[in-house]
PDB file of C-alpha atoms in Angstrom:
ATOM      1  CA  MET E   1     -33.418 -49.310  35.759  1.00  0.00           C
ATOM      2  CA  LEU E   2     -33.664 -45.581  34.375  1.00  0.00           C
ATOM      3  CA  GLU E   3     -31.059 -44.456  36.981  1.00  0.00           C
ATOM      4  CA  LEU E   4     -28.583 -47.388  35.719  1.00  0.00           C
ATOM      5  CA  VAL E   5     -28.944 -46.349  32.089  1.00  0.00           C
ATOM      6  CA  SER E   6     -28.552 -42.712  33.266  1.00  0.00           C
ATOM      7  CA  ARG E   7     -25.606 -43.291  35.154  1.00  0.00           C
ATOM      8  CA  GLU E   8     -23.908 -45.408  32.151  1.00  0.00           C
ATOM      9  CA  THR E   9     -24.787 -42.310  29.795  1.00  0.00           C
ATOM     10  CA  ASP E  10     -23.018 -39.774  31.962  1.00  0.00           C
ATOM     11  CA  HIS E  11     -19.791 -41.855  31.800  1.00  0.00           C
ATOM     12  CA  ASP E  12     -19.950 -42.011  27.981  1.00  0.00           C
ATOM     13  CA  VAL E  13     -20.109 -38.280  27.862  1.00  0.00           C
ATOM     14  CA  PRO E  14     -16.389 -36.564  28.392  1.00  0.00           C
ATOM     15  CA  VAL E  15     -16.427 -33.967  31.072  1.00  0.00           C
ATOM     16  CA  ARG E  16     -15.251 -30.642  29.063  1.00  0.00           C
ATOM     17  CA  ALA E  17     -13.114 -28.507  31.008  1.00  0.00           C
ATOM     18  CA  PRO E  18     -14.066 -24.613  30.863  1.00  0.00           C
ATOM     19  CA  ILE E  19     -12.468 -22.879  28.257  1.00  0.00           C
ATOM     20  CA  GLU E  20     -10.951 -20.430  31.211  1.00  0.00           C
ATOM     21  CA  ILE E  21      -9.410 -23.423  32.583  1.00  0.00           C
ATOM     22  CA  LEU E  22      -7.851 -24.722  29.183  1.00  0.00           C
ATOM     23  CA  LEU E  23      -6.675 -21.478  28.262  1.00  0.00           C
ATOM     24  CA  GLN E  24      -4.508 -21.021  31.554  1.00  0.00           C
ATOM     25  CA  ARG E  25      -3.384 -24.355  30.966  1.00  0.00           C
ATOM     26  CA  VAL E  26      -2.300 -23.554  27.181  1.00  0.00           C
ATOM     27  CA  ALA E  27      -0.652 -20.412  28.952  1.00  0.00           C
ATOM     28  CA  ASP E  28       1.717 -22.868  30.490  1.00  0.00           C
ATOM     29  CA  GLY E  29       2.253 -24.923  27.577  1.00  0.00           C
ATOM     30  CA  ASP E  30       0.039 -27.694  27.894  1.00  0.00           C
ATOM     31  CA  GLN E  31      -0.677 -28.916  24.235  1.00  0.00           C
ATOM     32  CA  ALA E  32      -3.162 -31.349  25.311  1.00  0.00           C
ATOM     33  CA  ALA E  33      -5.420 -28.422  26.609  1.00  0.00           C
ATOM     34  CA  PHE E  34      -4.535 -26.722  23.510  1.00  0.00           C
ATOM     35  CA  SER E  35      -6.202 -29.746  21.460  1.00  0.00           C
ATOM     36  CA  GLU E  36      -9.202 -29.717  23.856  1.00  0.00           C
ATOM     37  CA  LEU E  37      -9.600 -25.858  23.461  1.00  0.00           C
ATOM     38  CA  TYR E  38      -9.251 -26.200  19.773  1.00  0.00           C
ATOM     39  CA  ASP E  39     -12.177 -29.139  19.720  1.00  0.00           C
ATOM     40  CA  GLN E  40     -14.331 -26.861  21.642  1.00  0.00           C
ATOM     41  CA  VAL E  41     -14.159 -23.613  19.992  1.00  0.00           C
ATOM     42  CA  ALA E  42     -12.679 -24.029  16.344  1.00  0.00           C
ATOM     43  CA  ALA E  43     -16.225 -24.510  14.751  1.00  0.00           C
ATOM     44  CA  ARG E  44     -17.297 -21.255  16.504  1.00  0.00           C
ATOM     45  CA  ILE E  45     -14.038 -19.220  15.775  1.00  0.00           C
ATOM     46  CA  PHE E  46     -14.022 -20.413  12.073  1.00  0.00           C
ATOM     47  CA  GLY E  47     -18.135 -19.535  12.039  1.00  0.00           C
ATOM     48  CA  LEU E  48     -16.925 -15.933  12.920  1.00  0.00           C
ATOM     49  CA  VAL E  49     -14.068 -15.636  10.711  1.00  0.00           C
ATOM     50  CA  ARG E  50     -16.059 -16.966   7.964  1.00  0.00           C
ATOM     51  CA  ARG E  51     -19.078 -14.584   8.239  1.00  0.00           C
ATOM     52  CA  LEU E  52     -16.548 -11.561   7.885  1.00  0.00           C
ATOM     53  CA  LEU E  53     -14.291 -13.053   5.045  1.00  0.00           C
ATOM     54  CA  ILE E  54     -16.939 -14.686   3.133  1.00  0.00           C
ATOM     55  CA  ASP E  55     -14.176 -16.986   1.293  1.00  0.00           C
ATOM     56  CA  GLN E  56     -13.796 -20.497   2.404  1.00  0.00           C
ATOM     57  CA  SER E  57      -9.990 -20.700   1.985  1.00  0.00           C
ATOM     58  CA  GLN E  58      -9.284 -17.262   3.623  1.00  0.00           C
ATOM     59  CA  ALA E  59     -11.286 -18.168   6.374  1.00  0.00           C
ATOM     60  CA  GLU E  60      -9.507 -21.422   6.817  1.00  0.00           C
ATOM     61  CA  GLU E  61      -6.105 -19.504   6.726  1.00  0.00           C
ATOM     62  CA  VAL E  62      -7.172 -16.564   9.294  1.00  0.00           C
ATOM     63  CA  THR E  63      -8.554 -19.336  11.563  1.00  0.00           C
ATOM     64  CA  GLN E  64      -5.214 -21.270  11.667  1.00  0.00           C
ATOM     65  CA  GLU E  65      -3.293 -17.897  12.185  1.00  0.00           C
ATOM     66  CA  VAL E  66      -5.616 -17.085  15.146  1.00  0.00           C
ATOM     67  CA  PHE E  67      -4.821 -20.374  16.771  1.00  0.00           C
ATOM     68  CA  LEU E  68      -1.169 -19.691  16.279  1.00  0.00           C
ATOM     69  CA  GLU E  69      -1.732 -16.707  18.136  1.00  0.00           C
ATOM     70  CA  ILE E  70      -3.851 -18.250  20.883  1.00  0.00           C
ATOM     71  CA  TRP E  71      -0.815 -20.635  21.527  1.00  0.00           C
ATOM     72  CA  GLN E  72       1.592 -17.779  21.592  1.00  0.00           C
ATOM     73  CA  THR E  73      -0.245 -15.380  23.424  1.00  0.00           C
ATOM     74  CA  ALA E  74      -2.677 -17.072  25.598  1.00  0.00           C
ATOM     75  CA  PRO E  75      -0.347 -15.849  28.695  1.00  0.00           C
ATOM     76  CA  ARG E  76      -1.801 -12.266  27.907  1.00  0.00           C
ATOM     77  CA  PHE E  77      -5.457 -13.381  28.782  1.00  0.00           C
ATOM     78  CA  ALA E  78      -6.732 -11.711  32.115  1.00  0.00           C
ATOM     79  CA  ALA E  79      -9.906 -13.516  33.246  1.00  0.00           C
ATOM     80  CA  GLU E  80     -10.792 -10.211  35.250  1.00  0.00           C
ATOM     81  CA  LYS E  81     -11.357  -8.298  31.969  1.00  0.00           C
ATOM     82  CA  GLY E  82     -13.754 -10.833  30.530  1.00  0.00           C
ATOM     83  CA  SER E  83     -14.518 -14.362  29.725  1.00  0.00           C
ATOM     84  CA  ALA E  84     -12.057 -16.353  27.453  1.00  0.00           C
ATOM     85  CA  LEU E  85     -14.563 -17.081  24.734  1.00  0.00           C
ATOM     86  CA  SER E  86     -14.940 -12.938  24.420  1.00  0.00           C
ATOM     87  CA  TRP E  87     -11.119 -12.803  24.428  1.00  0.00           C
ATOM     88  CA  LEU E  88     -10.608 -15.814  21.418  1.00  0.00           C
ATOM     89  CA  PHE E  89     -13.412 -14.110  19.644  1.00  0.00           C
ATOM     90  CA  THR E  90     -11.815 -10.826  19.772  1.00  0.00           C
ATOM     91  CA  LEU E  91      -8.542 -12.262  18.344  1.00  0.00           C
ATOM     92  CA  ALA E  92     -10.534 -13.764  15.820  1.00  0.00           C
ATOM     93  CA  HIS E  93     -12.269 -10.860  14.663  1.00  0.00           C
ATOM     94  CA  ARG E  94      -9.107  -8.778  14.869  1.00  0.00           C
ATOM     95  CA  ARG E  95      -7.326 -11.242  12.348  1.00  0.00           C
ATOM     96  CA  ALA E  96     -10.209 -11.146  10.088  1.00  0.00           C
ATOM     97  CA  VAL E  97     -10.575  -7.505   9.993  1.00  0.00           C
ATOM     98  CA  ASP E  98      -6.669  -7.171   9.409  1.00  0.00           C
ATOM     99  CA  ARG E  99      -7.090  -9.661   6.567  1.00  0.00           C
ATOM    100  CA  ILE E 100      -9.803  -7.681   5.096  1.00  0.00           C
ATOM    101  CA  ARG E 101      -7.899  -4.302   5.298  1.00  0.00           C
ATOM    102  CA  SER E 102      -4.783  -6.038   3.965  1.00  0.00           C
ATOM    103  CA  ALA E 103      -6.713  -7.168   0.598  1.00  0.00           C
ATOM    104  CA  GLN E 104      -8.319  -3.860   0.401  1.00  0.00           C
ATOM    105  CA  ALA E 105      -5.076  -1.979   0.729  1.00  0.00           C
ATOM    106  CA  SER E 106      -3.460  -4.444  -1.707  1.00  0.00           C
ATOM    107  CA  ARG E 107      -6.209  -4.006  -4.468  1.00  0.00           C
ATOM    108  CA  VAL E 108      -5.947  -0.289  -4.093  1.00  0.00           C
ATOM    109  CA  ARG E 109      -2.110  -0.267  -4.602  1.00  0.00           C
ATOM    110  CA  ASP E 110      -2.716  -2.808  -7.791  1.00  0.00           C
ATOM    111  CA  MET E 111      -5.008  -0.305  -8.931  1.00  0.00           C
ATOM    112  CA  THR E 112      -2.747   2.542  -8.500  1.00  0.00           C
ATOM    113  CA  ILE E 113       0.176   0.756  -9.908  1.00  0.00           C
ATOM    114  CA  GLY E 114      -1.836  -0.475 -12.921  1.00  0.00           C
ATOM    115  CA  ILE E 115      -3.133   3.018 -13.813  1.00  0.00           C
ATOM    116  CA  ARG E 116       0.559   4.470 -13.363  1.00  0.00           C
ATOM    117  CA  ASP E 117       1.681   2.016 -15.500  1.00  0.00           C
ATOM    118  CA  LEU E 118      -0.814   2.226 -18.101  1.00  0.00           C
ATOM    119  CA  GLU E 119       0.066   4.142 -20.923  1.00  0.00           C
ATOM    120  CA  ALA E 120      -1.932   6.797 -22.396  1.00  0.00           C
ATOM    121  CA  PRO E 121      -2.990   6.514 -25.792  1.00  0.00           C
ATOM    122  CA  ILE E 122      -0.483   9.081 -28.099  1.00  0.00           C
ATOM    123  CA  ASP E 123      -1.858  10.867 -31.166  1.00  0.00           C
ATOM    124  CA  SER E 124       1.411  11.252 -32.894  1.00  0.00           C
ATOM    125  CA  VAL E 125       0.364  13.355 -35.815  1.00  0.00           C
ATOM    126  CA  SER E 126      -1.321  15.721 -33.116  1.00  0.00           C
ATOM    127  CA  GLU E 127       1.900  15.735 -30.970  1.00  0.00           C
ATOM    128  CA  ALA E 128       4.045  16.484 -34.047  1.00  0.00           C
ATOM    129  CA  ALA E 129       1.861  19.257 -35.357  1.00  0.00           C
ATOM    130  CA  GLU E 130       1.997  20.697 -32.140  1.00  0.00           C
ATOM    131  CA  ILE E 131       5.692  20.490 -31.854  1.00  0.00           C
ATOM    132  CA  LYS E 132       6.184  22.077 -35.312  1.00  0.00           C
ATOM    133  CA  VAL E 133       3.822  25.154 -34.397  1.00  0.00           C
ATOM    134  CA  GLU E 134       5.714  25.574 -31.176  1.00  0.00           C
ATOM    135  CA  HIS E 135       9.130  25.385 -33.024  1.00  0.00           C
ATOM    136  CA  GLU E 136       7.848  27.949 -35.334  1.00  0.00           C
ATOM    137  CA  ARG E 137       6.601  30.352 -32.493  1.00  0.00           C
ATOM    138  CA  VAL E 138      10.190  30.008 -31.273  1.00  0.00           C
ATOM    139  CA  GLN E 139      11.683  30.759 -34.438  1.00  0.00           C
ATOM    140  CA  ARG E 140       9.777  33.945 -34.751  1.00  0.00           C
ATOM    141  CA  ALA E 141      10.266  35.130 -31.439  1.00  0.00           C
ATOM    142  CA  LEU E 142      14.310  34.318 -31.867  1.00  0.00           C
ATOM    143  CA  GLY E 143      13.967  36.598 -34.897  1.00  0.00           C
ATOM    144  CA  GLU E 144      12.945  39.647 -32.892  1.00  0.00           C
ATOM    145  CA  LEU E 145      16.235  39.421 -30.860  1.00  0.00           C
ATOM    146  CA  THR E 146      19.410  41.285 -31.670  1.00  0.00           C
ATOM    147  CA  ASP E 147      21.609  39.297 -33.563  1.00  0.00           C
ATOM    148  CA  MET E 148      24.286  39.268 -30.422  1.00  0.00           C
ATOM    149  CA  GLN E 149      21.303  37.914 -28.127  1.00  0.00           C
ATOM    150  CA  ARG E 150      20.249  35.248 -30.733  1.00  0.00           C
ATOM    151  CA  GLN E 151      23.594  34.218 -31.212  1.00  0.00           C
ATOM    152  CA  ALA E 152      24.426  33.786 -27.295  1.00  0.00           C
ATOM    153  CA  ILE E 153      21.010  31.742 -26.762  1.00  0.00           C
ATOM    154  CA  SER E 154      21.466  29.785 -29.626  1.00  0.00           C
ATOM    155  CA  LEU E 155      24.730  28.655 -28.598  1.00  0.00           C
ATOM    156  CA  ALA E 156      23.511  28.143 -25.238  1.00  0.00           C
ATOM    157  CA  TYR E 157      20.503  26.140 -25.757  1.00  0.00           C
ATOM    158  CA  TYR E 158      20.942  24.543 -29.126  1.00  0.00           C
ATOM    159  CA  GLY E 159      24.652  24.152 -28.729  1.00  0.00           C
ATOM    160  CA  GLY E 160      24.783  23.070 -25.232  1.00  0.00           C
ATOM    161  CA  LEU E 161      27.366  25.388 -24.358  1.00  0.00           C
ATOM    162  CA  THR E 162      28.355  26.912 -20.774  1.00  0.00           C
ATOM    163  CA  GLN E 163      28.234  30.620 -20.569  1.00  0.00           C
ATOM    164  CA  SER E 164      31.998  30.523 -20.472  1.00  0.00           C
ATOM    165  CA  GLU E 165      32.541  28.494 -23.317  1.00  0.00           C
ATOM    166  CA  ILE E 166      30.637  31.000 -25.225  1.00  0.00           C
ATOM    167  CA  ALA E 167      32.536  33.746 -23.857  1.00  0.00           C
ATOM    168  CA  THR E 168      35.451  31.974 -25.167  1.00  0.00           C
ATOM    169  CA  GLN E 169      34.027  31.003 -28.359  1.00  0.00           C
ATOM    170  CA  LEU E 170      32.486  34.548 -29.267  1.00  0.00           C
ATOM    171  CA  SER E 171      35.728  36.478 -27.180  1.00  0.00           C
ATOM    172  CA  VAL E 172      33.724  38.509 -25.185  1.00  0.00           C
ATOM    173  CA  PRO E 173      33.648  38.913 -21.207  1.00  0.00           C
ATOM    174  CA  LEU E 174      31.585  36.402 -19.603  1.00  0.00           C
ATOM    175  CA  GLY E 175      29.469  39.131 -18.032  1.00  0.00           C
ATOM    176  CA  THR E 176      28.344  40.530 -21.647  1.00  0.00           C
ATOM    177  CA  VAL E 177      27.442  36.677 -22.295  1.00  0.00           C
ATOM    178  CA  LYS E 178      25.386  36.428 -19.263  1.00  0.00           C
ATOM    179  CA  THR E 179      23.683  40.104 -19.971  1.00  0.00           C
ATOM    180  CA  ARG E 180      22.784  39.051 -23.607  1.00  0.00           C
ATOM    181  CA  ILE E 181      21.190  35.536 -22.747  1.00  0.00           C
ATOM    182  CA  ARG E 182      19.371  37.492 -19.726  1.00  0.00           C
ATOM    183  CA  ASP E 183      17.930  40.024 -22.044  1.00  0.00           C
ATOM    184  CA  GLY E 184      17.307  37.612 -24.819  1.00  0.00           C
ATOM    185  CA  MET E 185      15.177  35.541 -22.766  1.00  0.00           C
ATOM    186  CA  ILE E 186      13.221  38.108 -21.190  1.00  0.00           C
ATOM    187  CA  ARG E 187      12.565  39.294 -24.978  1.00  0.00           C
ATOM    188  CA  LEU E 188      11.633  35.709 -25.722  1.00  0.00           C
ATOM    189  CA  ARG E 189       9.318  35.614 -22.653  1.00  0.00           C
ATOM    190  CA  ASP E 190       7.594  38.567 -23.646  1.00  0.00           C
ATOM    191  CA  ALA E 191       7.407  37.494 -27.594  1.00  0.00           C
ATOM    192  CA  LEU E 192       6.013  34.109 -26.537  1.00  0.00           C
ATOM    193  CA  GLY E 193       3.865  35.327 -24.108  1.00  0.00           C
ATOM    194  CA  VAL E 194       4.825  33.351 -21.141  1.00  0.00           C
ATOM    195  CA  THR E 195       3.991  34.661 -17.843  1.00  0.00           C
ATOM    196  CA  ALA E 196       6.753  34.305 -14.908  1.00  0.00           C
TER     197      ALA E 196
END
């Protein structure tokens, strides 16, 4: 009687094909083999991915990507290099790590952009005071120049004229204008304490 029960039980349990065989069949485009492979390993692959990613929805998404990759790359599996299950776990692990790296890079990028776009508070009173003090220093330094140097520099920097336009306006040779501006700038630099 026990033999009879035992035989009936054996027939009720479906025989599972080895993962290596299923993977070879998947490489040939066998959808039924892919379905059976999925049934055998999906929970284990999802568990591995979930341990790495923690987030349930991210883990589900990556697991789906892993199975898509299995379907597409099954012909690359080489049984002589290792077991099919190890190959599947390696694919899953790599996908999960890629997702982690991508998320970290995204956070760093968002942080960098956020910091860059963050406007620093401006103390307009302090800034206005600094500009006024600097303007007064420049005016005093301009006062130490000769009238011809001051005129040439004022026309160039405050008037926005080119050296040729200044020469025309002052009715002097271009070389003279260049010399006045150069000498005046040297004297301004020394008066303002600017180092070259």
